Short mmCIF file of C-alpha atoms and ligand atoms in Angstrom, two decimals:
data_model
loop_
_atom_site.label_atom_id
_atom_site.label_comp_id
_atom_site.label_asym_id
_atom_site.label_seq_id
_atom_site.Cartn_x
_atom_site.Cartn_y
_atom_site.Cartn_z
CA MET A 1 -108.68 101.08 5.29
CA GLN A 2 -110.05 98.03 7.06
CA LYS A 3 -108.95 94.46 7.53
CA ASN A 4 -110.08 92.16 4.68
CA GLU A 5 -110.62 95.07 2.29
CA ILE A 6 -109.45 94.28 -1.26
CA VAL A 7 -107.29 96.91 -3.00
CA THR A 8 -105.33 97.27 -6.22
CA VAL A 9 -101.73 98.38 -5.63
CA THR A 10 -98.70 99.12 -7.78
CA ILE A 11 -95.46 98.27 -5.95
CA GLU A 12 -93.12 101.25 -5.94
CA ASP A 13 -90.47 100.35 -3.41
CA LEU A 14 -89.16 97.55 -1.20
CA SER A 15 -88.81 97.66 2.57
CA GLN A 16 -85.49 96.82 4.22
CA ASN A 17 -86.84 93.27 4.66
CA GLY A 18 -87.74 92.95 0.99
CA GLU A 19 -91.52 93.38 1.32
CA GLY A 20 -93.15 95.27 -1.56
CA ILE A 21 -94.41 98.76 -0.69
CA GLY A 22 -97.27 100.42 -2.53
CA LYS A 23 -100.05 102.91 -1.90
CA ALA A 24 -103.82 102.50 -2.08
CA ASP A 25 -105.60 105.89 -1.86
CA GLY A 26 -102.50 107.35 -0.22
CA TYR A 27 -102.42 104.57 2.41
CA THR A 28 -99.08 102.70 2.56
CA LEU A 29 -99.19 98.92 2.37
CA PHE A 30 -96.42 96.36 2.93
CA ILE A 31 -96.94 93.25 0.82
CA LYS A 32 -94.79 90.14 1.24
CA GLY A 33 -93.68 88.49 -1.98
CA ALA A 34 -94.44 91.55 -4.13
CA VAL A 35 -91.73 92.94 -6.41
CA ILE A 36 -91.14 96.56 -7.51
CA GLY A 37 -93.23 97.12 -10.65
CA ASP A 38 -95.87 94.47 -9.84
CA GLN A 39 -99.51 95.43 -9.98
CA VAL A 40 -101.43 93.29 -7.50
CA ARG A 41 -104.89 92.79 -6.08
CA ALA A 42 -104.30 92.42 -2.37
CA ARG A 43 -106.27 91.74 0.79
CA ILE A 44 -105.50 93.86 3.84
CA ILE A 45 -104.53 91.57 6.72
CA LYS A 46 -103.56 94.18 9.30
CA ALA A 47 -104.57 97.84 9.25
CA LYS A 48 -102.72 100.38 11.39
CA LYS A 49 -103.42 104.11 11.46
CA THR A 50 -100.93 105.23 8.84
CA TYR A 51 -99.91 101.95 7.19
CA GLY A 52 -100.92 98.33 6.89
CA TYR A 53 -99.99 94.87 5.70
CA ALA A 54 -101.65 93.05 2.82
CA ARG A 55 -101.45 89.66 1.12
CA ILE A 56 -101.37 89.14 -2.65
CA GLU A 57 -104.68 87.74 -3.92
CA GLU A 58 -103.90 88.06 -7.59
CA LEU A 59 -100.91 89.20 -9.61
CA LEU A 60 -102.54 91.53 -12.15
CA GLU A 61 -99.40 92.69 -13.95
CA PRO A 62 -96.04 91.08 -13.10
CA SER A 63 -92.98 93.32 -12.80
CA ARG A 64 -90.23 92.94 -15.40
CA HIS A 65 -87.90 92.12 -12.45
CA ARG A 66 -90.05 89.13 -11.43
CA VAL A 67 -88.79 85.60 -12.06
CA THR A 68 -90.18 82.18 -11.13
CA PRO A 69 -88.23 81.04 -8.04
CA ALA A 70 -85.85 78.22 -8.90
CA CYS A 71 -86.78 76.48 -5.64
CA SER A 72 -90.27 74.94 -5.38
CA ILE A 73 -90.65 75.81 -1.68
CA ALA A 74 -89.18 79.35 -1.78
CA GLY A 75 -92.47 80.80 -0.50
CA PRO A 76 -93.28 78.66 2.55
CA CYS A 77 -89.63 78.04 3.55
CA GLY A 78 -88.95 81.70 4.25
CA GLY A 79 -85.17 81.25 4.02
CA CYS A 80 -84.96 83.09 0.69
CA GLN A 81 -87.06 86.24 0.68
CA LEU A 82 -86.01 87.53 -2.75
CA GLN A 83 -85.94 84.45 -4.98
CA ASN A 84 -88.84 85.84 -7.02
CA MET A 85 -86.63 88.75 -8.18
CA SER A 86 -83.94 88.54 -10.87
CA TYR A 87 -80.44 88.52 -9.36
CA GLU A 88 -79.73 91.98 -10.90
CA ALA A 89 -82.84 93.33 -9.17
CA GLN A 90 -81.75 91.71 -5.88
CA LEU A 91 -78.37 93.44 -6.16
CA ALA A 92 -80.00 96.77 -6.98
CA PHE A 93 -82.22 96.33 -3.90
CA LYS A 94 -79.19 95.64 -1.69
CA GLN A 95 -77.21 98.57 -3.10
CA LYS A 96 -80.14 100.89 -2.39
CA LYS A 97 -80.66 99.40 1.06
CA VAL A 98 -77.09 100.37 2.01
CA GLU A 99 -77.30 103.80 0.39
CA ASP A 100 -80.67 104.54 2.04
CA SER A 101 -79.33 103.58 5.45
CA PHE A 102 -76.54 106.13 5.10
CA THR A 103 -78.80 108.92 3.87
CA ARG A 104 -81.90 108.26 6.00
CA LEU A 105 -80.45 106.88 9.21
CA GLY A 106 -76.90 108.22 9.10
CA HIS A 107 -77.96 111.63 7.65
CA PHE A 108 -75.20 111.62 5.06
CA THR A 109 -75.86 113.83 2.07
CA GLU A 110 -73.21 112.23 -0.09
CA VAL A 111 -72.31 108.58 0.26
CA PRO A 112 -69.04 107.42 -1.36
CA ILE A 113 -70.70 104.16 -2.32
CA LEU A 114 -69.15 101.78 -4.82
CA PRO A 115 -71.14 99.27 -6.89
CA ILE A 116 -72.15 96.15 -4.99
CA ARG A 117 -70.00 93.12 -5.60
CA GLY A 118 -72.38 90.32 -6.54
CA MET A 119 -71.80 86.59 -6.62
CA LYS A 120 -70.80 84.70 -9.77
CA ASP A 121 -73.52 82.17 -9.00
CA PRO A 122 -76.22 83.11 -6.47
CA PHE A 123 -77.02 79.41 -5.86
CA ARG A 124 -75.07 76.51 -4.30
CA TYR A 125 -72.97 78.90 -2.22
CA ARG A 126 -73.56 77.54 1.31
CA ASN A 127 -70.94 75.15 2.67
CA LYS A 128 -73.09 74.10 5.63
CA ALA A 129 -76.54 72.50 5.97
CA GLN A 130 -78.40 71.54 9.15
CA ILE A 131 -81.31 69.44 7.99
CA PRO A 132 -84.09 68.50 10.43
CA VAL A 133 -85.60 65.03 10.10
CA SER A 134 -89.25 64.32 10.81
CA ARG A 135 -92.35 62.45 9.57
CA ASP A 136 -95.11 63.79 7.34
CA LYS A 137 -98.84 63.37 8.03
CA ASN A 138 -98.73 59.87 6.55
CA GLY A 139 -95.86 58.79 8.75
CA ARG A 140 -93.33 58.90 5.91
CA LEU A 141 -89.77 59.93 6.86
CA ILE A 142 -88.90 63.40 5.56
CA ALA A 143 -85.97 65.81 5.79
CA GLY A 144 -86.06 69.45 4.84
CA PHE A 145 -86.60 72.91 6.23
CA TYR A 146 -88.71 74.47 8.89
CA ALA A 147 -91.64 76.41 7.41
CA GLY A 148 -90.97 80.14 8.11
CA ARG A 149 -91.18 80.83 11.89
CA THR A 150 -92.49 77.34 12.78
CA HIS A 151 -91.01 73.97 13.57
CA SER A 152 -92.96 71.91 11.06
CA VAL A 153 -90.70 70.42 8.42
CA ILE A 154 -91.32 70.95 4.70
CA PRO A 155 -89.66 68.16 2.73
CA GLN A 156 -86.80 69.46 0.58
CA GLU A 157 -83.67 67.38 0.34
CA ASP A 158 -81.92 69.63 -2.15
CA CYS A 159 -81.91 73.27 -1.03
CA LEU A 160 -80.50 75.19 -4.00
CA LEU A 161 -78.30 77.30 -1.75
CA GLY A 162 -76.48 74.20 -0.54
CA VAL A 163 -74.15 71.74 -2.24
CA PRO A 164 -75.60 68.88 -4.35
CA GLU A 165 -74.02 66.30 -2.00
CA ASN A 166 -76.54 67.30 0.69
CA ALA A 167 -79.33 65.51 -1.18
CA ALA A 168 -77.34 62.32 -1.75
CA ILE A 169 -76.28 62.18 1.93
CA THR A 170 -79.80 62.90 3.20
CA ARG A 171 -81.33 60.19 1.01
CA MET A 172 -78.75 57.69 2.23
CA VAL A 173 -79.50 58.49 5.87
CA LEU A 174 -83.29 58.34 5.38
CA ALA A 175 -83.07 55.00 3.52
CA HIS A 176 -80.95 53.60 6.37
CA MET A 177 -83.50 54.79 8.93
CA GLU A 178 -86.30 53.24 6.89
CA GLN A 179 -84.48 49.92 6.64
CA TYR A 180 -83.69 49.63 10.36
CA HIS A 181 -86.83 51.36 11.67
CA ILE A 182 -84.92 54.19 13.29
CA PRO A 183 -87.39 56.86 14.43
CA PRO A 184 -86.82 60.60 13.89
CA TYR A 185 -86.84 62.85 16.95
CA GLU A 186 -90.21 64.35 17.87
CA GLU A 187 -90.09 67.75 19.50
CA GLU A 188 -93.49 67.49 21.23
CA THR A 189 -92.75 64.26 23.05
CA GLY A 190 -88.95 64.35 23.24
CA THR A 191 -88.81 60.78 21.85
CA GLY A 192 -87.21 59.35 18.72
CA LEU A 193 -83.53 59.38 17.74
CA LEU A 194 -82.29 61.45 14.78
CA ARG A 195 -82.74 65.21 15.19
CA HIS A 196 -80.64 66.85 12.45
CA ILE A 197 -78.15 65.93 9.76
CA LEU A 198 -75.25 68.40 9.77
CA ILE A 199 -73.21 68.53 6.56
CA ARG A 200 -70.20 70.73 5.86
CA LYS A 201 -68.02 70.98 2.79
CA GLY A 202 -64.61 72.57 2.32
CA PHE A 203 -65.06 74.40 -0.98
CA ALA A 204 -61.34 74.74 -1.60
CA THR A 205 -60.49 71.13 -0.64
CA GLY A 206 -63.69 69.23 -1.55
CA GLU A 207 -63.65 67.58 1.90
CA LEU A 208 -67.04 66.57 3.31
CA MET A 209 -68.21 66.14 6.89
CA VAL A 210 -71.38 64.44 8.12
CA CYS A 211 -72.49 64.69 11.74
CA LEU A 212 -75.73 63.05 12.88
CA ILE A 213 -77.28 64.86 15.85
CA ILE A 214 -79.07 62.27 17.96
CA ASN A 215 -81.25 62.08 21.04
CA GLY A 216 -79.33 59.07 22.40
CA ASP A 217 -75.85 57.55 22.65
CA ARG A 218 -75.62 55.38 19.57
CA PHE A 219 -77.04 55.07 16.07
CA PRO A 220 -78.09 51.56 14.93
CA LYS A 221 -75.89 49.90 12.27
CA MET A 222 -73.65 52.96 12.08
CA GLU A 223 -70.79 50.93 10.52
CA GLU A 224 -73.01 50.09 7.59
CA LEU A 225 -74.14 53.70 7.09
CA THR A 226 -70.50 54.81 7.37
CA ARG A 227 -69.50 52.39 4.60
CA GLN A 228 -72.18 53.83 2.38
CA LEU A 229 -71.33 57.46 3.17
CA LEU A 230 -67.70 56.76 2.31
CA THR A 231 -68.74 55.99 -1.27
CA ILE A 232 -69.45 59.72 -1.71
CA PRO A 233 -66.32 61.41 -3.12
CA GLY A 234 -64.66 63.76 -0.60
CA MET A 235 -66.14 62.13 2.53
CA THR A 236 -63.52 62.88 5.19
CA ASP A 237 -65.18 63.04 8.58
CA ILE A 238 -68.19 61.24 10.11
CA SER A 239 -69.41 61.70 13.67
CA LEU A 240 -72.37 61.62 16.03
CA ASN A 241 -73.34 64.57 18.19
CA LEU A 242 -75.26 63.67 21.31
CA ASN A 243 -78.06 66.06 22.21
CA LYS A 244 -80.62 64.74 24.69
CA GLU A 245 -81.84 68.18 25.78
CA ARG A 246 -85.45 69.16 25.13
CA ASN A 247 -84.83 72.56 23.59
CA ASN A 248 -84.31 74.25 20.22
CA VAL A 249 -80.52 74.28 20.36
CA ILE A 250 -79.35 72.13 17.47
CA LEU A 251 -76.01 70.80 18.71
CA GLY A 252 -75.11 69.12 21.99
CA HIS A 253 -71.63 69.30 23.52
CA THR A 254 -70.47 65.69 23.04
CA ILE A 255 -69.03 64.37 19.80
CA CYS A 256 -68.58 60.65 19.11
CA GLN A 257 -66.04 60.28 16.35
CA ILE A 258 -66.93 57.50 13.88
CA TYR A 259 -64.49 58.14 11.02
CA GLY A 260 -61.74 60.72 10.43
CA GLN A 261 -59.83 63.21 12.58
CA GLY A 262 -62.72 65.31 13.91
CA TYR A 263 -62.37 68.07 11.36
CA ILE A 264 -62.23 68.97 7.69
CA THR A 265 -59.82 71.51 6.25
CA ASP A 266 -60.70 74.50 4.11
CA TYR A 267 -58.95 77.62 2.86
CA ILE A 268 -59.97 81.25 2.62
CA GLY A 269 -57.35 82.86 0.40
CA ASN A 270 -54.18 81.03 1.43
CA VAL A 271 -55.11 80.71 5.10
CA ALA A 272 -56.04 77.16 6.17
CA TYR A 273 -58.79 76.36 8.69
CA HIS A 274 -59.71 73.21 10.56
CA ILE A 275 -63.48 73.02 10.87
CA SER A 276 -65.09 70.71 13.43
CA PRO A 277 -68.85 70.07 13.77
CA LEU A 278 -69.01 72.56 16.64
CA SER A 279 -66.81 75.34 15.28
CA PHE A 280 -68.03 78.51 13.65
CA TYR A 281 -67.02 79.04 10.02
CA GLN A 282 -68.28 81.48 7.41
CA VAL A 283 -71.01 79.75 5.34
CA ASN A 284 -70.09 81.36 2.01
CA PRO A 285 -66.31 81.04 1.78
CA ILE A 286 -66.05 82.46 -1.75
CA GLN A 287 -67.66 85.80 -0.94
CA THR A 288 -66.00 85.81 2.49
CA GLU A 289 -62.70 85.97 0.66
CA VAL A 290 -64.01 88.86 -1.44
CA LEU A 291 -65.29 90.67 1.66
CA TYR A 292 -62.17 90.18 3.77
CA SER A 293 -59.81 90.94 0.87
CA THR A 294 -61.62 94.25 0.53
CA ALA A 295 -61.17 94.84 4.28
CA LEU A 296 -57.47 94.00 3.93
CA ASP A 297 -57.11 96.32 0.96
CA TYR A 298 -58.83 99.14 2.88
CA ALA A 299 -56.53 98.54 5.88
CA GLY A 300 -53.68 99.72 3.60
CA LEU A 301 -50.96 97.73 5.41
CA THR A 302 -47.25 98.04 4.73
CA GLY A 303 -45.94 95.53 7.28
CA GLN A 304 -45.23 98.11 10.01
CA GLU A 305 -48.69 98.44 11.52
CA THR A 306 -50.27 97.41 14.77
CA VAL A 307 -53.83 96.35 13.97
CA TRP A 308 -56.79 95.52 16.22
CA ASP A 309 -59.51 93.19 14.93
CA LEU A 310 -62.56 93.60 17.17
CA TYR A 311 -65.32 90.92 17.16
CA CYS A 312 -62.76 88.64 15.54
CA GLY A 313 -64.66 85.31 15.75
CA ILE A 314 -62.30 82.49 14.69
CA GLY A 315 -59.82 85.10 13.50
CA THR A 316 -60.53 84.96 9.78
CA ILE A 317 -59.88 88.68 9.29
CA SER A 318 -57.06 88.72 11.88
CA LEU A 319 -55.12 86.03 10.02
CA PHE A 320 -55.68 87.77 6.70
CA LEU A 321 -54.28 90.96 8.26
CA ALA A 322 -51.42 89.16 10.05
CA GLN A 323 -49.89 88.29 6.67
CA LYS A 324 -49.36 92.01 5.96
CA ALA A 325 -49.12 93.66 9.42
CA LYS A 326 -46.46 93.84 12.12
CA GLN A 327 -48.82 92.75 14.89
CA VAL A 328 -52.51 91.89 15.08
CA TYR A 329 -54.66 91.71 18.24
CA GLY A 330 -58.08 90.05 18.06
CA VAL A 331 -60.92 90.41 20.58
CA GLU A 332 -63.93 88.07 20.73
CA ILE A 333 -66.55 87.22 23.34
CA VAL A 334 -66.86 83.45 22.61
CA GLU A 335 -64.02 81.50 24.18
CA ALA A 336 -64.31 78.50 21.83
CA ALA A 337 -63.97 80.83 18.83
CA ILE A 338 -60.77 82.29 20.33
CA GLN A 339 -59.42 78.78 20.83
CA ASP A 340 -60.08 78.13 17.12
CA ALA A 341 -58.45 81.46 16.24
CA ARG A 342 -55.29 80.49 18.19
CA ASP A 343 -55.25 77.01 16.61
CA ASN A 344 -55.70 78.52 13.16
CA ALA A 345 -52.84 80.97 13.77
CA GLU A 346 -50.64 78.03 14.78
CA LEU A 347 -51.77 75.93 11.81
CA ASN A 348 -50.72 78.74 9.47
CA GLN A 349 -47.51 79.57 11.36
CA LEU A 350 -48.68 83.14 11.90
CA HIS A 351 -46.95 84.18 15.12
CA ASN A 352 -47.83 87.87 15.08
CA ALA A 353 -51.50 87.42 15.99
CA GLU A 354 -52.60 87.47 19.63
CA PHE A 355 -56.17 86.90 20.80
CA PHE A 356 -58.14 88.04 23.84
CA VAL A 357 -61.42 86.62 25.13
CA GLY A 358 -63.90 89.24 26.30
CA LYS A 359 -66.35 91.91 25.34
CA ALA A 360 -64.86 94.42 22.90
CA GLU A 361 -66.46 97.22 24.93
CA GLU A 362 -64.54 96.07 28.01
CA VAL A 363 -61.26 94.75 26.62
CA LEU A 364 -60.44 97.71 24.35
CA PRO A 365 -61.05 100.51 26.92
CA ARG A 366 -59.17 98.52 29.59
CA LYS A 367 -56.17 97.85 27.37
CA TYR A 368 -56.13 101.48 26.26
CA GLN A 369 -56.43 103.00 29.74
CA GLU A 370 -54.22 100.54 31.63
CA GLU A 371 -51.68 99.44 29.06
CA HIS A 372 -51.83 102.47 26.74
CA ILE A 373 -52.06 100.24 23.69
CA GLN A 374 -51.88 101.86 20.27
CA ALA A 375 -53.40 101.05 16.91
CA ASP A 376 -52.52 102.15 13.40
CA VAL A 377 -55.58 100.46 12.01
CA ILE A 378 -58.70 99.09 13.72
CA VAL A 379 -61.00 96.62 11.99
CA VAL A 380 -64.44 95.87 13.42
CA ASP A 381 -66.89 93.17 12.30
CA PRO A 382 -69.65 93.35 14.93
CA PRO A 383 -72.92 91.38 15.09
CA ARG A 384 -76.14 93.02 13.83
CA LYS A 385 -76.49 95.34 16.80
CA GLY A 386 -73.30 97.15 15.80
CA CYS A 387 -70.60 98.56 18.11
CA GLU A 388 -71.22 99.55 21.70
CA ARG A 389 -70.70 103.24 22.32
CA ALA A 390 -67.67 102.45 24.55
CA VAL A 391 -65.98 100.77 21.56
CA LEU A 392 -66.60 103.78 19.30
CA ASP A 393 -65.44 106.24 22.00
CA THR A 394 -62.24 104.30 22.69
CA MET A 395 -61.47 104.03 18.99
CA ILE A 396 -61.91 107.78 18.68
CA GLN A 397 -59.49 108.34 21.58
CA MET A 398 -56.97 105.90 20.13
CA ALA A 399 -57.20 107.79 16.83
CA PRO A 400 -55.97 105.08 14.43
CA LYS A 401 -55.12 106.27 10.92
CA ARG A 402 -57.80 104.06 9.47
CA ILE A 403 -60.89 102.27 10.68
CA VAL A 404 -62.28 99.47 8.54
CA TYR A 405 -65.88 98.67 9.45
CA VAL A 406 -67.29 95.35 8.20
CA SER A 407 -71.02 95.09 8.81
CA CYS A 408 -73.96 92.73 8.29
CA ASP A 409 -76.52 95.42 9.12
CA PRO A 410 -76.49 98.68 7.14
CA ALA A 411 -78.72 100.44 9.71
CA THR A 412 -76.39 100.04 12.70
CA LEU A 413 -73.42 100.61 10.37
CA ALA A 414 -74.77 104.01 9.29
CA ARG A 415 -75.50 104.92 12.93
CA ASP A 416 -71.95 104.03 14.07
CA VAL A 417 -70.23 105.64 11.09
CA ARG A 418 -72.14 108.87 11.86
CA VAL A 419 -70.56 108.88 15.37
CA LEU A 420 -67.08 108.37 13.91
CA VAL A 421 -67.56 111.05 11.26
CA ASP A 422 -68.88 113.55 13.82
CA ALA A 423 -65.69 112.88 15.80
CA GLY A 424 -63.50 113.85 12.83
CA TYR A 425 -63.19 110.70 10.71
CA GLN A 426 -63.74 110.92 7.00
CA LEU A 427 -65.93 108.31 5.31
CA GLU A 428 -63.81 107.34 2.31
CA LYS A 429 -65.55 104.35 0.76
CA VAL A 430 -68.57 102.14 1.21
CA LYS A 431 -68.51 98.80 -0.59
CA PRO A 432 -71.54 96.48 -0.41
CA VAL A 433 -70.84 92.79 -0.99
CA ASP A 434 -73.49 90.12 -1.53
CA MET A 435 -72.81 87.03 0.56
CA PHE A 436 -76.36 85.63 0.63
CA GLY A 437 -78.06 85.59 -2.78
CA GLY A 438 -81.85 85.05 -2.61
CA THR A 439 -82.05 86.65 0.85
CA TYR A 440 -82.37 90.28 1.91
CA HIS A 441 -79.02 90.25 3.73
CA VAL A 442 -76.17 92.45 2.59
CA GLU A 443 -72.64 92.91 3.91
CA THR A 444 -70.77 96.19 3.69
CA VAL A 445 -67.13 97.22 4.14
CA CYS A 446 -66.38 100.87 4.91
CA LEU A 447 -63.11 102.72 5.09
CA LEU A 448 -62.81 105.69 7.43
CA SER A 449 -59.66 107.76 7.69
CA ASN A 450 -58.44 110.08 10.38
CA ARG A 451 -58.46 113.65 9.13
CA LYS A 452 -56.16 114.85 11.91
CA CYS A 453 -53.51 112.40 10.90
CA LYS A 454 -52.08 113.50 7.59
CA PRO A 455 -48.43 112.54 7.03
CA ASP A 456 -47.07 113.00 3.49
CA SER A 457 -47.77 109.41 2.65
CA TYR A 458 -51.38 109.95 3.67
CA VAL A 459 -51.74 113.03 1.45
CA LYS A 460 -50.35 111.08 -1.48
CA TRP A 461 -52.66 108.20 -0.71
CA LYS A 462 -55.61 110.59 -0.55
CA LEU A 463 -54.72 112.05 -3.96
CA ASP A 464 -54.48 108.54 -5.38
CA MET A 465 -57.87 107.82 -3.85
CA GLU A 466 -59.41 110.87 -5.49
CA ASP A 467 -58.19 109.63 -8.83
CA TYR A 468 -59.53 106.22 -7.97
CA TYR A 469 -62.90 107.72 -7.16
CA ARG A 470 -63.14 109.61 -10.40
CA ILE A 471 -62.60 106.36 -12.24
CA LYS A 472 -64.85 104.37 -9.91
CA ASP A 473 -67.60 106.99 -10.12
CA THR A 474 -67.86 106.53 -13.84
CA GLU A 475 -67.92 102.78 -13.28
CA ALA A 476 -70.49 103.13 -10.54
CA ASN A 477 -72.75 105.20 -12.75
CA LYS A 478 -72.46 102.69 -15.56
CA GLU A 479 -73.36 99.91 -13.12
CA ARG A 480 -76.26 101.92 -11.71
CA SER A 481 -77.79 102.54 -15.12
CA ARG A 482 -77.31 98.86 -15.95
CA LEU A 483 -79.20 97.91 -12.80
CA GLY A 484 -81.76 100.68 -13.24
CA VAL A 485 -81.22 102.26 -9.82
N1 LIG B 1 -64.89 88.09 11.51
C1 LIG B 1 -65.39 86.98 12.29
C2 LIG B 1 -66.90 86.95 12.41
C3 LIG B 1 -67.51 88.14 13.10
S1 LIG B 1 -69.19 87.86 13.50
C4 LIG B 1 -64.94 85.66 11.64
O1 LIG B 1 -64.65 85.64 10.47
O2 LIG B 1 -64.92 84.66 12.34
C5 LIG B 1 -69.32 88.79 14.98
C6 LIG B 1 -68.60 88.17 16.17
O3 LIG B 1 -68.75 89.06 17.28
C7 LIG B 1 -69.14 86.83 16.63
O4 LIG B 1 -68.08 85.91 16.63
C8 LIG B 1 -69.65 87.10 18.06
O5 LIG B 1 -69.42 86.02 18.93
C9 LIG B 1 -68.80 88.28 18.47
N2 LIG B 1 -69.34 89.18 19.52
C10 LIG B 1 -70.61 89.48 19.79
N3 LIG B 1 -70.69 90.41 20.75
C11 LIG B 1 -69.42 90.71 21.10
C12 LIG B 1 -68.83 91.62 22.05
N4 LIG B 1 -69.60 92.40 22.79
N5 LIG B 1 -67.50 91.69 22.12
C13 LIG B 1 -66.72 90.90 21.34
N6 LIG B 1 -67.21 90.02 20.45
C14 LIG B 1 -68.54 89.93 20.32
#
């Protein structure tokens, strides 16, 4: 096959990134935007020896899973890779992505996988928007999204993943800029004032925060804009963030408070969080609660346990666990996140959670070797690259009864779980959860139990689990046939 050749392809599978995969004369092609079941005429844009990439020229026969994307810029924006698939088909794709990782990369023959937990509404789930401001070719002020992998802005004030207030706030800010001739920031020259509009909403409280990120020290007629913003129900906190650096980092370090206390409050379950413009917070709080409740359930706590939460971030999982455990220790590399975790523990009067700043692969081995710390349960929620080998090895030596692995990357999850299983852990359950509808991302919670550690209570628990599986298996099969996977 050669570049620019035109071929007819039926899409039979999807890659881990959601590209359609089909064969032309036995040659495998990856085609962006194609859906399983589509028949397409495609142009080869890159031809390698055994596979290539092609672009859709014409959709000859659309798949029954294909839908018209609800968002008009779904294609160029690149934020949602799967919006042209029905939500059921997206979930089936994610379920298979997790299962395939375990079988192909983790070499598991049987995967105790439960049906993916989807979202009630796969739109309007993001509580945070960072909207770049720019000008179009005609010099008109626009706000929107960077076109996939570039820094040119496509106008879109109302991303369907975000809250409806984003559009109202953005329009207000743009109209104010228009009125007072306030220029947007220009990356090429480093001139202009407004860089991004940051908006956050507490889903449980309805509180709204607006932070204008500016290349300067003040924003003209800010009192007037503040008065207008305060007409939006829920507006709780308004600030400026000063960022005069010429780089791609969105936020600077300095906050100028204009209105409010410097934070909004939100809840995940019954744990309260103060969220400032600079602090990390999960962007989909509803599914975060689902994900972390599953982790808590898998931790099987009775109130007597010592639990470690590695890669704890702002302590969301730690504080969930602290409500049911004797003692929780969290480890996280970012100091500011640990400060938030400590503040959140205080805010919720949870005194049995202690946090350490550092790399999990250094803190855990050190604490184990020097202080002989113990763990009944260890929870990990690492970034995409998974756990360092030193973390896995120390966990194996510590031999907790249960390990709960929360993951945003099924490939590194399957790799790490294989190490734990080879060391004697049993993979009990794998539960995919969808946190990011429209995108190819999937979260997974796994429960591993220590085979060597089998007190009576464990044996009883295991028998209960077997019963649970028998029931769940039937459910899983029903769900699979519903989804056609
Ligand atoms: N459960 C957390 C989020 C976990 S995301 C929460 O709800 O807040 C993964 C976290 O791992 C991030 O906060 C990241 O800063 C942290 N991290 C990355 N590498 C790390 C390492 N080597 N050791 C400890 N933490 C690390």
